[in-house]
PDB file of N, CA and C in Angstrom:
ATOM      1  N   UNK A 126      20.667 -34.720  88.803  1.00  0.00           N
ATOM      2  CA  UNK A 126      21.548 -34.322  89.879  1.00  0.00           C
ATOM      3  C   UNK A 126      21.173 -32.927  90.317  1.00  0.00           C
ATOM      4  N   UNK A 127      21.260 -32.672  91.547  1.00  0.00           N
ATOM      5  CA  UNK A 127      20.900 -31.371  92.096  1.00  0.00           C
ATOM      6  C   UNK A 127      22.047 -30.391  91.892  1.00  0.00           C
ATOM      7  N   UNK A 128      21.730 -29.207  91.335  1.00  0.00           N
ATOM      8  CA  UNK A 128      22.758 -28.188  91.144  1.00  0.00           C
ATOM      9  C   UNK A 128      22.520 -26.976  92.045  1.00  0.00           C
ATOM     10  N   UNK A 129      21.350 -26.862  92.587  1.00  0.00           N
ATOM     11  CA  UNK A 129      21.004 -25.795  93.531  1.00  0.00           C
ATOM     12  C   UNK A 129      19.734 -26.226  94.241  1.00  0.00           C
ATOM     13  N   UNK A 130      19.385 -25.523  95.276  1.00  0.00           N
ATOM     14  CA  UNK A 130      18.171 -25.857  96.021  1.00  0.00           C
ATOM     15  C   UNK A 130      16.974 -25.907  95.082  1.00  0.00           C
ATOM     16  N   UNK A 131      16.309 -27.051  95.031  1.00  0.00           N
ATOM     17  CA  UNK A 131      15.123 -27.293  94.216  1.00  0.00           C
ATOM     18  C   UNK A 131      15.358 -27.072  92.721  1.00  0.00           C
ATOM     19  N   UNK A 132      16.585 -27.266  92.267  1.00  0.00           N
ATOM     20  CA  UNK A 132      16.909 -27.156  90.850  1.00  0.00           C
ATOM     21  C   UNK A 132      17.675 -28.409  90.444  1.00  0.00           C
ATOM     22  N   UNK A 133      17.312 -28.986  89.316  1.00  0.00           N
ATOM     23  CA  UNK A 133      17.996 -30.183  88.830  1.00  0.00           C
ATOM     24  C   UNK A 133      18.587 -29.934  87.454  1.00  0.00           C
ATOM     25  N   UNK A 134      19.677 -30.612  87.175  1.00  0.00           N
ATOM     26  CA  UNK A 134      20.240 -30.647  85.832  1.00  0.00           C
ATOM     27  C   UNK A 134      19.860 -32.009  85.271  1.00  0.00           C
ATOM     28  N   UNK A 135      19.058 -32.005  84.238  1.00  0.00           N
ATOM     29  CA  UNK A 135      18.546 -33.263  83.678  1.00  0.00           C
ATOM     30  C   UNK A 135      19.594 -33.955  82.819  1.00  0.00           C
ATOM     31  N   UNK A 136      19.482 -35.265  82.741  1.00  0.00           N
ATOM     32  CA  UNK A 136      20.305 -36.054  81.830  1.00  0.00           C
ATOM     33  C   UNK A 136      19.928 -35.663  80.404  1.00  0.00           C
ATOM     34  N   UNK A 137      20.806 -35.905  79.445  1.00  0.00           N
ATOM     35  CA  UNK A 137      20.477 -35.579  78.052  1.00  0.00           C
ATOM     36  C   UNK A 137      19.146 -36.213  77.634  1.00  0.00           C
ATOM     37  N   UNK A 138      18.368 -35.468  76.901  1.00  0.00           N
ATOM     38  CA  UNK A 138      17.076 -35.890  76.340  1.00  0.00           C
ATOM     39  C   UNK A 138      15.955 -35.979  77.365  1.00  0.00           C
ATOM     40  N   UNK A 139      16.153 -35.422  78.545  1.00  0.00           N
ATOM     41  CA  UNK A 139      15.103 -35.374  79.562  1.00  0.00           C
ATOM     42  C   UNK A 139      14.935 -33.931  80.023  1.00  0.00           C
ATOM     43  N   UNK A 140      13.688 -33.525  80.273  1.00  0.00           N
ATOM     44  CA  UNK A 140      13.367 -32.159  80.672  1.00  0.00           C
ATOM     45  C   UNK A 140      12.341 -32.168  81.789  1.00  0.00           C
ATOM     46  N   UNK A 141      11.960 -30.979  82.214  1.00  0.00           N
ATOM     47  CA  UNK A 141      10.917 -30.822  83.217  1.00  0.00           C
ATOM     48  C   UNK A 141      11.489 -30.660  84.613  1.00  0.00           C
ATOM     49  N   UNK A 142      10.635 -30.237  85.547  1.00  0.00           N
ATOM     50  CA  UNK A 142      11.085 -29.985  86.919  1.00  0.00           C
ATOM     51  C   UNK A 142      11.701 -31.206  87.593  1.00  0.00           C
ATOM     52  N   UNK A 143      11.197 -32.390  87.292  1.00  0.00           N
ATOM     53  CA  UNK A 143      11.728 -33.613  87.896  1.00  0.00           C
ATOM     54  C   UNK A 143      12.470 -34.471  86.868  1.00  0.00           C
ATOM     55  N   UNK A 144      12.782 -33.876  85.705  1.00  0.00           N
ATOM     56  CA  UNK A 144      13.513 -34.583  84.639  1.00  0.00           C
ATOM     57  C   UNK A 144      12.776 -35.837  84.172  1.00  0.00           C
ATOM     58  N   UNK A 145      11.456 -35.768  84.084  1.00  0.00           N
ATOM     59  CA  UNK A 145      10.654 -36.929  83.673  1.00  0.00           C
ATOM     60  C   UNK A 145       9.979 -36.735  82.320  1.00  0.00           C
ATOM     61  N   UNK A 146      10.242 -35.607  81.655  1.00  0.00           N
ATOM     62  CA  UNK A 146       9.629 -35.316  80.358  1.00  0.00           C
ATOM     63  C   UNK A 146      10.652 -35.611  79.272  1.00  0.00           C
ATOM     64  N   UNK A 147      10.376 -36.608  78.397  1.00  0.00           N
ATOM     65  CA  UNK A 147      11.344 -36.943  77.356  1.00  0.00           C
ATOM     66  C   UNK A 147      11.417 -35.872  76.275  1.00  0.00           C
ATOM     67  N   UNK A 148      12.546 -35.815  75.610  1.00  0.00           N
ATOM     68  CA  UNK A 148      12.822 -34.873  74.531  1.00  0.00           C
ATOM     69  C   UNK A 148      12.799 -35.644  73.213  1.00  0.00           C
ATOM     70  N   UNK A 149      12.046 -35.171  72.248  1.00  0.00           N
ATOM     71  CA  UNK A 149      11.975 -35.824  70.936  1.00  0.00           C
ATOM     72  C   UNK A 149      12.454 -34.906  69.815  1.00  0.00           C
ATOM     73  N   UNK A 150      13.398 -34.023  70.126  1.00  0.00           N
ATOM     74  CA  UNK A 150      13.922 -33.118  69.106  1.00  0.00           C
ATOM     75  C   UNK A 150      14.596 -33.881  67.966  1.00  0.00           C
ATOM     76  N   UNK A 151      15.224 -35.005  68.265  1.00  0.00           N
ATOM     77  CA  UNK A 151      15.915 -35.792  67.250  1.00  0.00           C
ATOM     78  C   UNK A 151      14.982 -36.466  66.260  1.00  0.00           C
ATOM     79  N   UNK A 152      13.700 -36.526  66.581  1.00  0.00           N
ATOM     80  CA  UNK A 152      12.694 -37.101  65.673  1.00  0.00           C
ATOM     81  C   UNK A 152      11.615 -36.050  65.387  1.00  0.00           C
ATOM     82  N   UNK A 153      12.068 -34.809  65.229  1.00  0.00           N
ATOM     83  CA  UNK A 153      11.196 -33.686  64.842  1.00  0.00           C
ATOM     84  C   UNK A 153       9.963 -33.562  65.715  1.00  0.00           C
ATOM     85  N   UNK A 154      10.104 -33.815  67.010  1.00  0.00           N
ATOM     86  CA  UNK A 154       8.970 -33.749  67.949  1.00  0.00           C
ATOM     87  C   UNK A 154       7.777 -34.563  67.454  1.00  0.00           C
ATOM     88  N   UNK A 155       8.100 -35.714  66.870  1.00  0.00           N
ATOM     89  CA  UNK A 155       7.088 -36.658  66.360  1.00  0.00           C
ATOM     90  C   UNK A 155       6.228 -36.030  65.265  1.00  0.00           C
ATOM     91  N   UNK A 156       6.755 -34.993  64.614  1.00  0.00           N
ATOM     92  CA  UNK A 156       6.094 -34.331  63.480  1.00  0.00           C
ATOM     93  C   UNK A 156       4.678 -33.874  63.804  1.00  0.00           C
ATOM     94  N   UNK A 157       4.398 -33.634  65.075  1.00  0.00           N
ATOM     95  CA  UNK A 157       3.043 -33.265  65.520  1.00  0.00           C
ATOM     96  C   UNK A 157       2.004 -34.288  65.081  1.00  0.00           C
ATOM     97  N   UNK A 158       2.451 -35.541  64.935  1.00  0.00           N
ATOM     98  CA  UNK A 158       1.551 -36.616  64.509  1.00  0.00           C
ATOM     99  C   UNK A 158       1.658 -37.810  65.450  1.00  0.00           C
ATOM    100  N   UNK A 159       2.078 -37.559  66.670  1.00  0.00           N
ATOM    101  CA  UNK A 159       2.220 -38.610  67.668  1.00  0.00           C
ATOM    102  C   UNK A 159       2.651 -37.983  68.976  1.00  0.00           C
ATOM    103  N   UNK A 160       2.924 -38.836  69.955  1.00  0.00           N
ATOM    104  CA  UNK A 160       3.371 -38.329  71.249  1.00  0.00           C
ATOM    105  C   UNK A 160       4.752 -38.894  71.558  1.00  0.00           C
ATOM    106  N   UNK A 161       5.530 -38.106  72.264  1.00  0.00           N
ATOM    107  CA  UNK A 161       6.874 -38.496  72.670  1.00  0.00           C
ATOM    108  C   UNK A 161       6.742 -39.358  73.928  1.00  0.00           C
ATOM    109  N   UNK A 162       7.169 -40.605  73.844  1.00  0.00           N
ATOM    110  CA  UNK A 162       7.028 -41.529  74.977  1.00  0.00           C
ATOM    111  C   UNK A 162       8.365 -41.871  75.634  1.00  0.00           C
ATOM    112  N   UNK A 163       9.443 -41.449  75.033  1.00  0.00           N
ATOM    113  CA  UNK A 163      10.788 -41.667  75.559  1.00  0.00           C
ATOM    114  C   UNK A 163      11.738 -40.821  74.752  1.00  0.00           C
ATOM    115  N   UNK A 164      12.985 -40.691  75.179  1.00  0.00           N
ATOM    116  CA  UNK A 164      13.928 -39.886  74.417  1.00  0.00           C
ATOM    117  C   UNK A 164      13.983 -40.328  72.949  1.00  0.00           C
ATOM    118  N   UNK A 165      13.601 -39.411  72.058  1.00  0.00           N
ATOM    119  CA  UNK A 165      13.565 -39.669  70.608  1.00  0.00           C
ATOM    120  C   UNK A 165      12.774 -40.927  70.255  1.00  0.00           C
ATOM    121  N   UNK A 166      11.698 -41.181  70.988  1.00  0.00           N
ATOM    122  CA  UNK A 166      10.825 -42.334  70.748  1.00  0.00           C
ATOM    123  C   UNK A 166       9.374 -41.850  70.683  1.00  0.00           C
ATOM    124  N   UNK A 167       8.758 -42.059  69.519  1.00  0.00           N
ATOM    125  CA  UNK A 167       7.391 -41.586  69.296  1.00  0.00           C
ATOM    126  C   UNK A 167       6.391 -42.729  69.295  1.00  0.00           C
ATOM    127  N   UNK A 168       5.198 -42.422  69.756  1.00  0.00           N
ATOM    128  CA  UNK A 168       4.047 -43.303  69.576  1.00  0.00           C
ATOM    129  C   UNK A 168       3.160 -42.554  68.588  1.00  0.00           C
ATOM    130  N   UNK A 169       3.107 -43.061  67.366  1.00  0.00           N
ATOM    131  CA  UNK A 169       2.409 -42.369  66.286  1.00  0.00           C
ATOM    132  C   UNK A 169       0.894 -42.469  66.419  1.00  0.00           C
ATOM    133  N   UNK A 170       0.222 -41.421  65.953  1.00  0.00           N
ATOM    134  CA  UNK A 170      -1.235 -41.424  65.883  1.00  0.00           C
ATOM    135  C   UNK A 170      -1.679 -42.434  64.833  1.00  0.00           C
ATOM    136  N   UNK A 171      -2.927 -42.842  64.926  1.00  0.00           N
ATOM    137  CA  UNK A 171      -3.494 -43.789  63.963  1.00  0.00           C
ATOM    138  C   UNK A 171      -3.303 -43.261  62.542  1.00  0.00           C
ATOM    139  N   UNK A 172      -2.795 -44.123  61.670  1.00  0.00           N
ATOM    140  CA  UNK A 172      -2.589 -43.777  60.275  1.00  0.00           C
ATOM    141  C   UNK A 172      -1.236 -43.157  59.971  1.00  0.00           C
ATOM    142  N   UNK A 173      -0.385 -43.000  60.990  1.00  0.00           N
ATOM    143  CA  UNK A 173       0.949 -42.434  60.793  1.00  0.00           C
ATOM    144  C   UNK A 173       1.992 -43.467  61.203  1.00  0.00           C
ATOM    145  N   UNK A 174       3.128 -43.492  60.508  1.00  0.00           N
ATOM    146  CA  UNK A 174       4.210 -44.430  60.795  1.00  0.00           C
ATOM    147  C   UNK A 174       5.552 -43.727  60.659  1.00  0.00           C
ATOM    148  N   UNK A 175       6.611 -44.447  61.003  1.00  0.00           N
ATOM    149  CA  UNK A 175       7.975 -43.934  60.906  1.00  0.00           C
ATOM    150  C   UNK A 175       8.491 -43.524  62.266  1.00  0.00           C
ATOM    151  N   UNK A 176       9.790 -43.447  62.378  1.00  0.00           N
ATOM    152  CA  UNK A 176      10.408 -43.075  63.658  1.00  0.00           C
ATOM    153  C   UNK A 176       9.926 -41.719  64.134  1.00  0.00           C
ATOM    154  N   UNK A 177       9.627 -40.806  63.185  1.00  0.00           N
ATOM    155  CA  UNK A 177       9.170 -39.470  63.550  1.00  0.00           C
ATOM    156  C   UNK A 177       7.695 -39.241  63.196  1.00  0.00           C
ATOM    157  N   UNK A 178       6.973 -40.312  62.871  1.00  0.00           N
ATOM    158  CA  UNK A 178       5.534 -40.265  62.547  1.00  0.00           C
ATOM    159  C   UNK A 178       5.229 -39.396  61.332  1.00  0.00           C
ATOM    160  N   UNK A 179       6.208 -39.162  60.472  1.00  0.00           N
ATOM    161  CA  UNK A 179       6.016 -38.257  59.341  1.00  0.00           C
ATOM    162  C   UNK A 179       5.411 -38.934  58.121  1.00  0.00           C
ATOM    163  N   UNK A 180       5.310 -40.251  58.139  1.00  0.00           N
ATOM    164  CA  UNK A 180       4.804 -40.963  56.969  1.00  0.00           C
ATOM    165  C   UNK A 180       3.364 -41.407  57.186  1.00  0.00           C
ATOM    166  N   UNK A 181       2.610 -41.379  56.093  1.00  0.00           N
ATOM    167  CA  UNK A 181       1.241 -41.894  56.143  1.00  0.00           C
ATOM    168  C   UNK A 181       1.279 -43.399  55.966  1.00  0.00           C
ATOM    169  N   UNK A 182       0.522 -44.097  56.776  1.00  0.00           N
ATOM    170  CA  UNK A 182       0.431 -45.548  56.661  1.00  0.00           C
ATOM    171  C   UNK A 182      -0.451 -45.861  55.453  1.00  0.00           C
ATOM    172  N   UNK A 183      -0.029 -46.798  54.600  1.00  0.00           N
ATOM    173  CA  UNK A 183      -0.875 -47.155  53.462  1.00  0.00           C
ATOM    174  C   UNK A 183      -2.271 -47.563  53.947  1.00  0.00           C
ATOM    175  N   UNK A 184      -3.291 -47.123  53.236  1.00  0.00           N
ATOM    176  CA  UNK A 184      -4.685 -47.351  53.636  1.00  0.00           C
ATOM    177  C   UNK A 184      -4.977 -48.822  53.864  1.00  0.00           C
ATOM    178  N   UNK A 185      -4.454 -49.697  53.046  1.00  0.00           N
ATOM    179  CA  UNK A 185      -4.747 -51.132  53.183  1.00  0.00           C
ATOM    180  C   UNK A 185      -4.237 -51.708  54.500  1.00  0.00           C
ATOM    181  N   UNK A 186      -3.298 -51.015  55.161  1.00  0.00           N
ATOM    182  CA  UNK A 186      -2.728 -51.523  56.410  1.00  0.00           C
ATOM    183  C   UNK A 186      -3.410 -50.957  57.653  1.00  0.00           C
ATOM    184  N   UNK A 187      -4.288 -50.000  57.482  1.00  0.00           N
ATOM    185  CA  UNK A 187      -4.964 -49.404  58.629  1.00  0.00           C
ATOM    186  C   UNK A 187      -6.133 -50.290  59.031  1.00  0.00           C
ATOM    187  N   UNK A 188      -6.134 -50.734  60.262  1.00  0.00           N
ATOM    188  CA  UNK A 188      -7.230 -51.580  60.749  1.00  0.00           C
ATOM    189  C   UNK A 188      -8.502 -50.749  60.845  1.00  0.00           C
ATOM    190  N   UNK A 189      -9.633 -51.319  60.444  1.00  0.00           N
ATOM    191  CA  UNK A 189     -10.894 -50.554  60.530  1.00  0.00           C
ATOM    192  C   UNK A 189     -11.290 -50.306  61.981  1.00  0.00           C
ATOM    193  N   UNK A 190     -11.941 -49.191  62.187  1.00  0.00           N
ATOM    194  CA  UNK A 190     -12.462 -48.893  63.524  1.00  0.00           C
ATOM    195  C   UNK A 190     -13.646 -49.808  63.793  1.00  0.00           C
ATOM    196  N   UNK A 191     -13.741 -50.284  65.000  1.00  0.00           N
ATOM    197  CA  UNK A 191     -14.875 -51.123  65.386  1.00  0.00           C
ATOM    198  C   UNK A 191     -15.802 -50.289  66.230  1.00  0.00           C
ATOM    199  N   UNK A 192     -17.021 -50.200  65.815  1.00  0.00           N
ATOM    200  CA  UNK A 192     -18.009 -49.444  66.556  1.00  0.00           C
ATOM    201  C   UNK A 192     -18.773 -50.387  67.481  1.00  0.00           C
ATOM    202  N   UNK A 193     -18.961 -49.967  68.707  1.00  0.00           N
ATOM    203  CA  UNK A 193     -19.710 -50.814  69.638  1.00  0.00           C
ATOM    204  C   UNK A 193     -21.199 -50.570  69.442  1.00  0.00           C
ATOM    205  N   UNK A 194     -21.982 -51.581  69.717  1.00  0.00           N
ATOM    206  CA  UNK A 194     -23.440 -51.475  69.548  1.00  0.00           C
ATOM    207  C   UNK A 194     -24.062 -50.726  70.685  1.00  0.00           C
TER     208      UNK A 194
END
């Protein structure tokens, strides 16, 4: 919602000039091991799991990298 000329008040958990940047403070900013894709929603980096990406994925569950020829 507009609160002044070219200024917006974002809904909870949204930031940025157009309120399109999600906030992941509730999941420790994805523990610096993933990216915030929605309010308190992380997409974890390879080998990391959990709502906040703070856990290591067991080695046996990590799919091997496929190298192209």
